[in-house]
Structures are given as structure tokens and as C-alpha cells.
Amino acid sequence: MTPFEGYEFTKRHCLDISDFHRADIENLLALGAHYADLDVQKHGPRDVLTGKTLINLFFENSTRTEKSFELAGRRLGADVINMQVASSSVKKGETLLDTAATLNAMNPDLLVVRHPSSGAPSLLAQKVSCSVINAGDGMHAHPTQALLDALTLRQAFDGDFSGIRLAICGDILHSRVARSNVQLLNMLGAEVRFIGPPTLIPTDADQWGVEVFHDMKAGLAGCDAVMMLRLQLERMSGAFVPSKREYFHYYGLDREKLSHAKDGAVVLHPGPMNRGVEISSGVADDPEISLITHQVAAGVAMRMAVLHGLAEGIR
Amino acid sequence: MSMLTLTDIRIMDPASGRDETGHVLIENGRIAAIGETPVRGEVIDGRDLTCAPGLIDARVKAGEPGQENLETLASASRAALAGGVTQIVVQPQTVPVIDDLSLVDFILRKGEALPVDVHVAGALTKNLDGRTMTEIGLMSDAGAVLFASGPDPIEDAQIMRRLMAYSATFNALISNSPVTPSLSAGTCAHESDVSARLGLPAAPAISERIMAERDMALAELTGGRLLIDLVSSAETVNSIRNAKQRDIDVAASVSINHLALNELDIGDYRTFAKLDPPLREERDRQALLRAVEDGSIDIVVSDHDPQSAGRKRLPYDEAANGAVGLELMLAVGLKLAAEGEIGLMPYLRAATCAPAELLGLEGGRLAVGERADIVVFSETDPWVLDSDKLLSRSKNTPFDGRRMTGRVRHTIKNGEIAYSAVRG
């Protein structure tokens, strides 16, 4: 497949969903769908990123995202290096910009960054001469997660999910996944709802183009898809929520609560899951309902598409 | 089929504003007719007497579980009936603290066997630690009508903000002690010339106002329902009045002690008048009376707090706070009304329909079809309070030896006469 036929993809970085307009997104998703074919993904031409270097720079622990980018890079033929921040000079007091200058001197082509501070990848992007891909920054954005979720939904809804109603449930306040998903899903024409206790929903979230619910059953009414978010267990202190028991009772997704959504509603979760806290195993493991493993599969394909797209720009 | 008629009695119902003389017919536990009605069944001659809805006391410490030597739910309910109180809300600072579903359930089950309605205020934080949220949703669903901070306030504003935001989901009412710990820690009196001369460590009245203002600002931010519990100063009353004008969902309570007493009642270090919040100046007391009359303070509570004599007979700053008050809940109001200090109707409103509405309880009104929870009292009986005769297991009252005017004669619960005063 020739990507971006009759269309020039000119974006250099992938920092936030708002960096892209709808045509970019549609083309990326189309390319993602192309790579989702395992035959193409594993046995297709590996020359897209030949001779290119991809550095995974993770300031936060992550297994699945880092490995997903590594696989995506390798399947496109790139040389992939994983920077272990724990053993790097950051621990010795080097600032982010020092690290950027050092990395830049090694001339990478693609830099995948995860950082606990919102905005860190965009600061890096200003200081390095390669493409920067945000793999999650603080509570700000996680654009490739949103794209892979969109790809998963597109597959589940036969190529077009505009007009569907989707609820994002749980700890939205601390979630970069929720923020990126709202932007992308709104752009693609889905109706998005937030469900969670007021302590875990940002003030004025209703101005983001979503409807906010504190009662899960009311919020799930008529939903075609439900995206559960991970509840960090440290939220039990600090008076965000009282206990796992109460959280699961009011905001954990089980079959009973899911029955308030539309028949045949699908469930997503960015992982890793807390079974029995935000989602019951019965729902999470039901292949008729759960798209969770599809999301992981779509992750590699979608990241291949993003890397491919940015490679067009740096060619 | 049980029937009871109160004849030729002054009927005062604050909910409707009804104040007239007539009959009240009670059938099968409910009020069947009011006014010109046939006399049927048992008769209470109501000439020279008044009736009102059974009182609701929204702040009672019952000692159970854990401090049954001071009070049990059973002894508290006997004291309540003697005071004209037919519904009580017990506070969470028991041993253990009522911070869990099972303890809410325990109290409610115990209450089912008792002659008054027992409601539960759950703890706002685990073990009242001021930091860890309790299962407000589950406890609310189990029947807790209020969530209280306990004797110490939620000091951390961020925690309080989240508690209020979270509880708003369940439309739960939460109360915080209006005290600024950094101003009040280690003190035992109101800061004034009186406490200065007595040499007592004292906190300024603004300690109360600062915390009340903070909490009202948080209520405005979060949309949570707030009860400012036990207001004691004129400054706080002004703040509440302002907040209510801005439509903030805030309610306030005051204890009978603070309506009837001031700092001079401490006299020569009388620890039975040692309370939390402390008794303040006469101008504060006057402001509290006016606030109950105009509704700025929504409810009157007894702040029933049984303490043993041993914990009271100590040097002033070492003695325990608190006074029993269930049996005086109506009597103090009658005394204040007889002395022209407050209208009887607004006092009754703050002890009947106002707490019923605030806490979402049945009762608190006299109307056809309502449950027959009624107190019958004389507005004029003179008597002297003897603390030894209190039915409460603890006898700590600052009103011991006081001349009173007006007294409960009968308390009717669900249409049955549950208490009658011994005449003489």
C-alpha cells in the first residue's frame, strides 16, 4: 500500500491530537488499518524505516507502550534503542534539556518520549532536530493511545464510528488517555460522556464538549462503547475515593451496570487493569464484550502508522 | 384500633404556621383530624396546655457502643422522651467510631427496638482521622443521614474540598466543626476580658468564623451540602447570613446551651459549663437568638454530651467538655420564650420541621395523615431543675438548680403515650 496517496503528510512531531487535522487522522487510521493485517505487519516490506534510528526515552515505567513502539519500529526496519532512564545520567542530576542535547548529538531520527511532567515532550521537541513522539506526558496527552483506541473502535464498528455514544469512566482527572481520547473522538464525530465521582473529574469538564455524569447507570444509558480507566490505588489516600469496595460498587463495571448500556456495547481499557476495582473479570475476559486485547494488537499497528507517517516528513 | 384525643389544646405547628386551640384526634398512630373534631378514645384534657410536633434532636452523643457507663441508646431514648424529643441523630464519636457500614447498621438495628427514632450520623473520615474518606456512598445508602467531622475539624482544605465534592454525588449532608485548630489548640475558653481575668487559655471568636467561611467557600465551589455545626459567635452568624443570601447550600445549628447561657455562667470555674465551643459573650447569645428567629440558624440541637462526674470535677482546663441536654431540649426553649427572649414558634420550627427537612426525615409536623409524634406541654409550669432527677445516665448539666418555666407533660410516639411527667 502506498500511504497518503494524493496527500502530503507533513507533520514532524506527534505531541498532541490537536497537532493534527481531520485529514491527517483519517490517513493515519487508514494506514493503521493497513498495518493491522498481520501478514502486512510481520511479512511486509521492512524498508520504511531502514537506516533510521528510533530512541525510546521513558522517564516513567511502562512495559506495554515501550515494547509496542519497539516492535513497531523493528517491523518497519528501524534500529531501536531503549534508554533506561533509571540507569542513565538523569539520575545523576542531568536536566531534561541536557539529555536532549546529548541525544541530539547521536542523530536519532525518531524520539519516543514518556515523561511524568505535562509538556516535557514539547519542550524536547523544541530542542532536538528529530521527530518527537509523545508516549504519554503527565496528565496532558497520550495521542498514540487515543489513535489506537480509535482504530480499535473503527474495527469494531465496521469502519465508521461517527455518531456512536461512548462513555469514559473513572479517574478522568489524572488521565492523559481521557484527554487525548476526548479530542480525537469529538473530532471523529462520536458523542462522549464522562462518568466518575466529582473528585476524579476535572472542574468544568463539561466545557470540553462532553456530558458529565456522577451516576454510572444514568451515564451508561444508550452507550455503544464504554472505556474504563485505571484507578491508581494511591487515590484511596488523599480523599479522592474512600475504598475499593465503594468504588467498585458505584463505578466498577460489571455485567449489571453494563446492562444499562446498549445491547452489544463493547468495553475498552487502556490497561493495566485493576480487576475488581474498576472492572470485573467477567466483563474484562468476555471476548464478546471486551476489546482490551484488540487494543494491544491495534497498538503496534497504529504506532507503525504513526512512525511511517512521520518518516514521510523526514525523508 | 387505638384512639386518643387531645381536647381544647393550643396546637402549634411550625411547618404550616398553625397556632389555634382545638382538638387533635389520633387514630392508629397517625393524626386523623385537627380542629373541630369528635372526641374519641382516650382523652387528654388539653386546657392550659400546648401541643407541638415531637422534637428532633440532630446532635446526640449516646455513648454506645463503647461508653455505656455514660449513656446507652436505651437511656438516651428515655431521656429524649422526657424532653419531648421523638427522634434523635447520634454522633459518630463512639468507641469504635461509626465509620463503617456495619456500625451504621448496628445502631439502626438497636434503634428499632427503642421508643424513639434513632438516626445515625456517620464519620466523615476513618476513625475521625481528618484525612481518609469513609464509604460515604455505602453508609448513605445504609441510612446515615449526616456525615460529621467529629470534635476536630477537617483541617486540610483540599481534603475538605474532596469530601464535599464526593458527598455531593450522594446528596449527603456533611458537617464540620467550625474551629481553626491553629487558633484554638490548647484553649478552653472564649477570648474576652472574662477569660482573661480568670486566666484561662482562650481562643478568639474568629477561630470559628474563619473555618466556617472556608467551608462555605468550599460548598460554593463544590456544590456540596454543608452543615455548620454548633455556631456560637455573632461573627459566624453574620458570615452565614451573607452566604445564605448568595444561595450557598449551607445550614447551621446552635445548641440550647449557647442560646441560654453566656461566659458569665462559668462563674467560679464551673466545669459543668465547660463546653465546646466555649460559652461566649452576651452579645453573641443575643445574635444567636435573633439568628434562630430569622432562620439564619436553621436548627437547634441539645448537643447532648454525657460525661462522668470524675471527668468534670477537675481543674477547669483539664475537665471534659460537654453537657447533657436531651431532657432540656424543649424546657430551655420554653424558659427562653417565657422570658421573652425568643418566640416559641421559631424555636419549635428549629427543633421540628427544620431538622426534618434538613435531614430528610419523616415527621416534624402536625397535619392530618402525619405520624402522631406529639409533645404535650405546659408553657407556664414553674419548676427547679434537679440534676439527680434526670433520666440520663450522666447528670452533667449547667442548668442544675435553675428555675425553669414550662415543662413536658406527655410525649406521644406513633400515637401511643410514651412518656408522662410525674405530677407534683
CSV table of C-alpha atoms in Angstrom, one decimal, chain B residues 132-355:
chain,number,residue,atom,x,y,z
B,132,THR,CA,-9.1,9.2,55.0
B,133,MET,CA,-12.6,9.4,53.4
B,134,THR,CA,-15.2,6.9,54.7
B,135,GLU,CA,-17.5,5.0,52.5
B,136,ILE,CA,-19.9,7.9,52.3
B,137,GLY,CA,-22.0,6.3,49.5
B,138,LEU,CA,-22.5,2.9,51.0
B,139,MET,CA,-23.2,4.4,54.5
B,140,SER,CA,-25.6,6.9,53.0
B,141,ASP,CA,-27.4,4.0,51.2
B,142,ALA,CA,-27.5,2.2,54.5
B,143,GLY,CA,-29.3,5.1,56.1
B,144,ALA,CA,-26.8,7.5,57.6
B,145,VAL,CA,-28.5,10.9,57.4
B,146,LEU,CA,-25.4,13.1,58.1
B,147,PHE,CA,-21.6,12.8,57.9
B,148,ALA,CA,-19.7,14.6,60.7
B,149,SER,CA,-16.1,15.5,61.3
B,150,GLY,CA,-16.4,14.7,65.0
B,151,PRO,CA,-15.0,17.0,67.6
B,152,ASP,CA,-12.0,18.1,65.5
B,153,PRO,CA,-12.4,19.8,62.2
B,154,ILE,CA,-11.2,18.7,58.8
B,155,GLU,CA,-8.1,20.9,58.9
B,156,ASP,CA,-6.8,20.3,55.4
B,157,ALA,CA,-8.8,22.4,52.9
B,158,GLN,CA,-8.0,20.1,49.9
B,159,ILE,CA,-9.3,17.1,51.9
B,160,MET,CA,-12.4,19.0,52.8
B,161,ARG,CA,-12.9,20.1,49.2
B,162,ARG,CA,-12.8,16.5,48.0
B,163,LEU,CA,-15.1,15.3,50.8
B,164,MET,CA,-17.7,17.9,49.9
B,165,ALA,CA,-17.4,17.2,46.1
B,166,TYR,CA,-17.6,13.4,46.7
B,167,SER,CA,-20.6,13.6,49.1
B,168,ALA,CA,-22.4,15.9,46.6
B,169,THR,CA,-22.9,12.8,44.4
B,170,PHE,CA,-25.0,11.2,47.0
B,171,ASN,CA,-26.6,14.5,48.1
B,172,ALA,CA,-25.2,13.7,51.5
B,173,LEU,CA,-25.1,16.4,54.2
B,174,ILE,CA,-21.8,16.9,55.8
B,175,SER,CA,-20.8,18.8,58.9
B,176,ASN,CA,-17.5,20.2,60.0
B,177,SER,CA,-16.7,21.6,63.4
B,178,PRO,CA,-16.1,25.3,62.7
B,179,VAL,CA,-12.8,25.7,64.6
B,180,THR,CA,-9.4,26.8,63.3
B,181,PRO,CA,-7.0,24.5,65.0
B,182,SER,CA,-4.0,26.8,64.9
B,183,LEU,CA,-6.0,29.4,66.8
B,184,SER,CA,-7.9,27.1,69.2
B,185,ALA,CA,-5.5,24.4,70.1
B,186,GLY,CA,-4.9,24.1,73.8
B,187,THR,CA,-7.6,26.7,74.7
B,188,CYS,CA,-10.7,26.1,76.8
B,189,ALA,CA,-12.5,29.5,76.8
B,190,HIS,CA,-13.7,32.4,74.7
B,191,GLU,CA,-11.2,35.2,74.4
B,192,SER,CA,-12.6,38.1,76.3
B,193,ASP,CA,-12.0,40.2,79.5
B,194,VAL,CA,-13.8,37.5,81.5
B,195,SER,CA,-11.5,34.7,80.4
B,196,ALA,CA,-8.5,37.0,80.7
B,197,ARG,CA,-9.4,37.8,84.3
B,198,LEU,CA,-10.0,34.1,85.0
B,199,GLY,CA,-6.6,33.4,83.5
B,200,LEU,CA,-8.0,30.7,81.2
B,201,PRO,CA,-6.2,30.0,77.8
B,202,ALA,CA,-8.7,31.4,75.3
B,203,ALA,CA,-9.4,31.4,71.6
B,204,PRO,CA,-10.9,34.3,69.7
B,205,ALA,CA,-14.4,34.0,68.2
B,206,ILE,CA,-12.9,34.4,64.7
B,207,SER,CA,-11.4,31.0,65.0
B,208,GLU,CA,-14.9,29.8,64.4
B,209,ARG,CA,-15.7,32.3,61.7
B,210,ILE,CA,-12.5,31.6,59.7
B,211,MET,CA,-13.3,27.9,59.4
B,212,ALA,CA,-17.0,28.5,58.7
B,213,GLU,CA,-16.1,30.9,55.9
B,214,ARG,CA,-13.6,28.4,54.4
B,215,ASP,CA,-16.2,25.7,54.4
B,216,MET,CA,-18.9,27.9,52.9
B,217,ALA,CA,-16.4,28.9,50.1
B,218,LEU,CA,-15.8,25.2,49.5
B,219,ALA,CA,-19.5,24.5,49.5
B,220,GLU,CA,-19.9,27.2,46.8
B,221,LEU,CA,-17.0,25.6,44.8
B,222,THR,CA,-18.2,22.0,45.0
B,223,GLY,CA,-21.9,22.3,45.3
B,224,GLY,CA,-21.8,20.1,48.4
B,225,ARG,CA,-24.4,20.4,51.2
B,226,LEU,CA,-22.8,21.8,54.4
B,227,LEU,CA,-24.0,22.0,58.0
B,228,ILE,CA,-22.0,24.3,60.1
B,229,ASP,CA,-22.5,22.5,63.4
B,230,LEU,CA,-22.7,24.4,66.7
B,231,VAL,CA,-22.4,28.0,65.8
B,232,SER,CA,-21.5,30.1,68.9
B,233,SER,CA,-20.5,33.6,67.9
B,234,ALA,CA,-22.1,36.7,66.4
B,235,GLU,CA,-19.3,36.9,63.8
B,236,THR,CA,-20.1,33.5,62.4
B,237,VAL,CA,-23.8,34.3,62.3
B,238,ASN,CA,-23.1,37.3,60.1
B,239,SER,CA,-21.0,35.1,57.7
B,240,ILE,CA,-23.8,32.5,57.5
B,241,ARG,CA,-26.4,35.2,56.8
B,242,ASN,CA,-24.2,36.5,53.9
B,243,ALA,CA,-23.6,33.1,52.5
B,244,LYS,CA,-27.3,32.3,52.5
B,245,GLN,CA,-28.0,35.5,50.6
B,246,ARG,CA,-25.7,34.1,47.9
B,247,ASP,CA,-27.7,30.9,47.7
B,248,ILE,CA,-25.0,28.7,49.0
B,249,ASP,CA,-26.4,25.4,50.2
B,250,VAL,CA,-25.4,25.9,53.9
B,251,ALA,CA,-27.3,25.2,57.1
B,252,ALA,CA,-26.3,25.9,60.7
B,253,SER,CA,-27.1,24.6,64.1
B,254,VAL,CA,-26.8,26.0,67.6
B,255,SER,CA,-27.0,24.3,71.0
B,256,ILE,CA,-29.6,25.0,73.7
B,257,ASN,CA,-26.7,25.8,75.9
B,258,HIS,CA,-25.4,28.7,73.8
B,259,LEU,CA,-28.9,30.1,73.5
B,260,ALA,CA,-29.5,30.2,77.2
B,261,LEU,CA,-26.0,30.7,78.8
B,262,ASN,CA,-23.1,33.0,78.3
B,263,GLU,CA,-19.5,33.1,79.6
B,264,LEU,CA,-20.6,34.6,83.0
B,265,ASP,CA,-22.2,31.2,83.7
B,266,ILE,CA,-18.7,29.8,84.1
B,267,GLY,CA,-18.6,31.9,87.2
B,268,ASP,CA,-16.1,30.5,89.6
B,269,TYR,CA,-14.7,27.9,87.2
B,270,ARG,CA,-17.8,25.8,87.0
B,271,THR,CA,-16.7,23.0,84.8
B,272,PHE,CA,-20.3,21.9,84.2
B,273,ALA,CA,-20.5,25.0,82.0
B,274,LYS,CA,-17.3,24.0,80.1
B,275,LEU,CA,-18.4,23.4,76.6
B,276,ASP,CA,-17.0,23.0,73.1
B,277,PRO,CA,-17.4,25.6,71.5
B,278,PRO,CA,-17.0,27.7,74.7
B,279,LEU,CA,-19.7,29.9,76.1
B,280,ARG,CA,-19.2,33.4,74.7
B,281,GLU,CA,-20.4,36.9,75.4
B,282,GLU,CA,-24.0,38.1,75.9
B,283,ARG,CA,-23.9,39.9,72.6
B,284,ASP,CA,-23.1,36.6,70.9
B,285,ARG,CA,-26.0,34.9,72.7
B,286,GLN,CA,-28.3,37.7,71.6
B,287,ALA,CA,-27.1,37.3,68.0
B,288,LEU,CA,-27.8,33.5,68.2
B,289,LEU,CA,-31.3,34.1,69.4
B,290,ARG,CA,-32.0,36.5,66.6
B,291,ALA,CA,-30.5,34.1,64.1
B,292,VAL,CA,-32.8,31.3,65.2
B,293,GLU,CA,-35.8,33.7,64.9
B,294,ASP,CA,-34.9,34.8,61.4
B,295,GLY,CA,-33.9,31.4,60.2
B,296,SER,CA,-30.2,32.2,59.6
B,297,ILE,CA,-29.5,29.4,62.0
B,298,ASP,CA,-31.7,26.5,60.8
B,299,ILE,CA,-31.8,24.1,63.7
B,300,VAL,CA,-31.5,23.9,67.5
B,301,VAL,CA,-29.8,20.9,69.0
B,302,SER,CA,-29.3,19.7,72.6
B,303,ASP,CA,-25.6,18.7,71.9
B,304,HIS,CA,-26.3,16.0,74.4
B,305,ASP,CA,-22.8,15.0,75.7
B,306,PRO,CA,-22.8,12.8,78.7
B,307,GLN,CA,-19.7,13.0,80.9
B,308,SER,CA,-18.9,11.3,84.2
B,309,ALA,CA,-18.6,13.5,87.3
B,310,GLY,CA,-15.0,12.3,87.5
B,311,ARG,CA,-14.2,13.9,84.2
B,312,LYS,CA,-15.9,17.1,85.2
B,313,ARG,CA,-14.6,17.6,88.7
B,314,LEU,CA,-11.2,18.6,87.6
B,315,PRO,CA,-9.3,21.9,87.3
B,316,TYR,CA,-11.1,23.9,84.6
B,317,ASP,CA,-8.7,23.4,81.7
B,318,GLU,CA,-8.4,19.7,82.4
B,319,ALA,CA,-12.1,19.0,82.7
B,320,ALA,CA,-14.1,17.4,79.9
B,321,ASN,CA,-16.3,19.5,77.7
B,322,GLY,CA,-20.0,18.9,77.3
B,323,ALA,CA,-23.4,18.8,78.9
B,324,VAL,CA,-26.4,16.5,78.8
B,325,GLY,CA,-29.4,18.2,77.2
B,326,LEU,CA,-31.9,15.8,75.7
B,327,GLU,CA,-34.3,16.3,78.6
B,328,LEU,CA,-34.0,20.1,78.4
B,329,MET,CA,-34.4,20.4,74.6
B,330,LEU,CA,-37.9,21.8,75.0
B,331,ALA,CA,-37.7,23.1,78.5
B,332,VAL,CA,-34.9,25.6,77.6
B,333,GLY,CA,-36.9,26.9,74.7
B,334,LEU,CA,-40.0,27.3,76.9
B,335,LYS,CA,-37.9,29.2,79.5
B,336,LEU,CA,-36.5,31.5,76.9
B,337,ALA,CA,-39.9,32.1,75.4
B,338,ALA,CA,-41.5,32.7,78.8
B,339,GLU,CA,-38.8,35.3,79.5
B,340,GLY,CA,-39.5,37.0,76.1
B,341,GLU,CA,-36.1,36.2,74.7
B,342,ILE,CA,-37.3,34.2,71.7
B,343,GLY,CA,-40.6,33.5,70.0
B,344,LEU,CA,-41.9,30.0,70.8
B,345,MET,CA,-42.9,29.3,67.2
B,346,PRO,CA,-39.5,29.9,65.6
B,347,TYR,CA,-37.8,27.9,68.4
B,348,LEU,CA,-40.2,25.0,67.7
B,349,ARG,CA,-39.6,25.3,64.0
B,350,ALA,CA,-35.8,25.0,64.6
B,351,ALA,CA,-36.4,21.8,66.6
B,352,THR,CA,-39.1,20.1,64.5
B,353,CYS,CA,-39.8,20.7,60.8
B,354,ALA,CA,-36.4,22.4,60.1
B,355,PRO,CA,-34.3,19.4,61.1
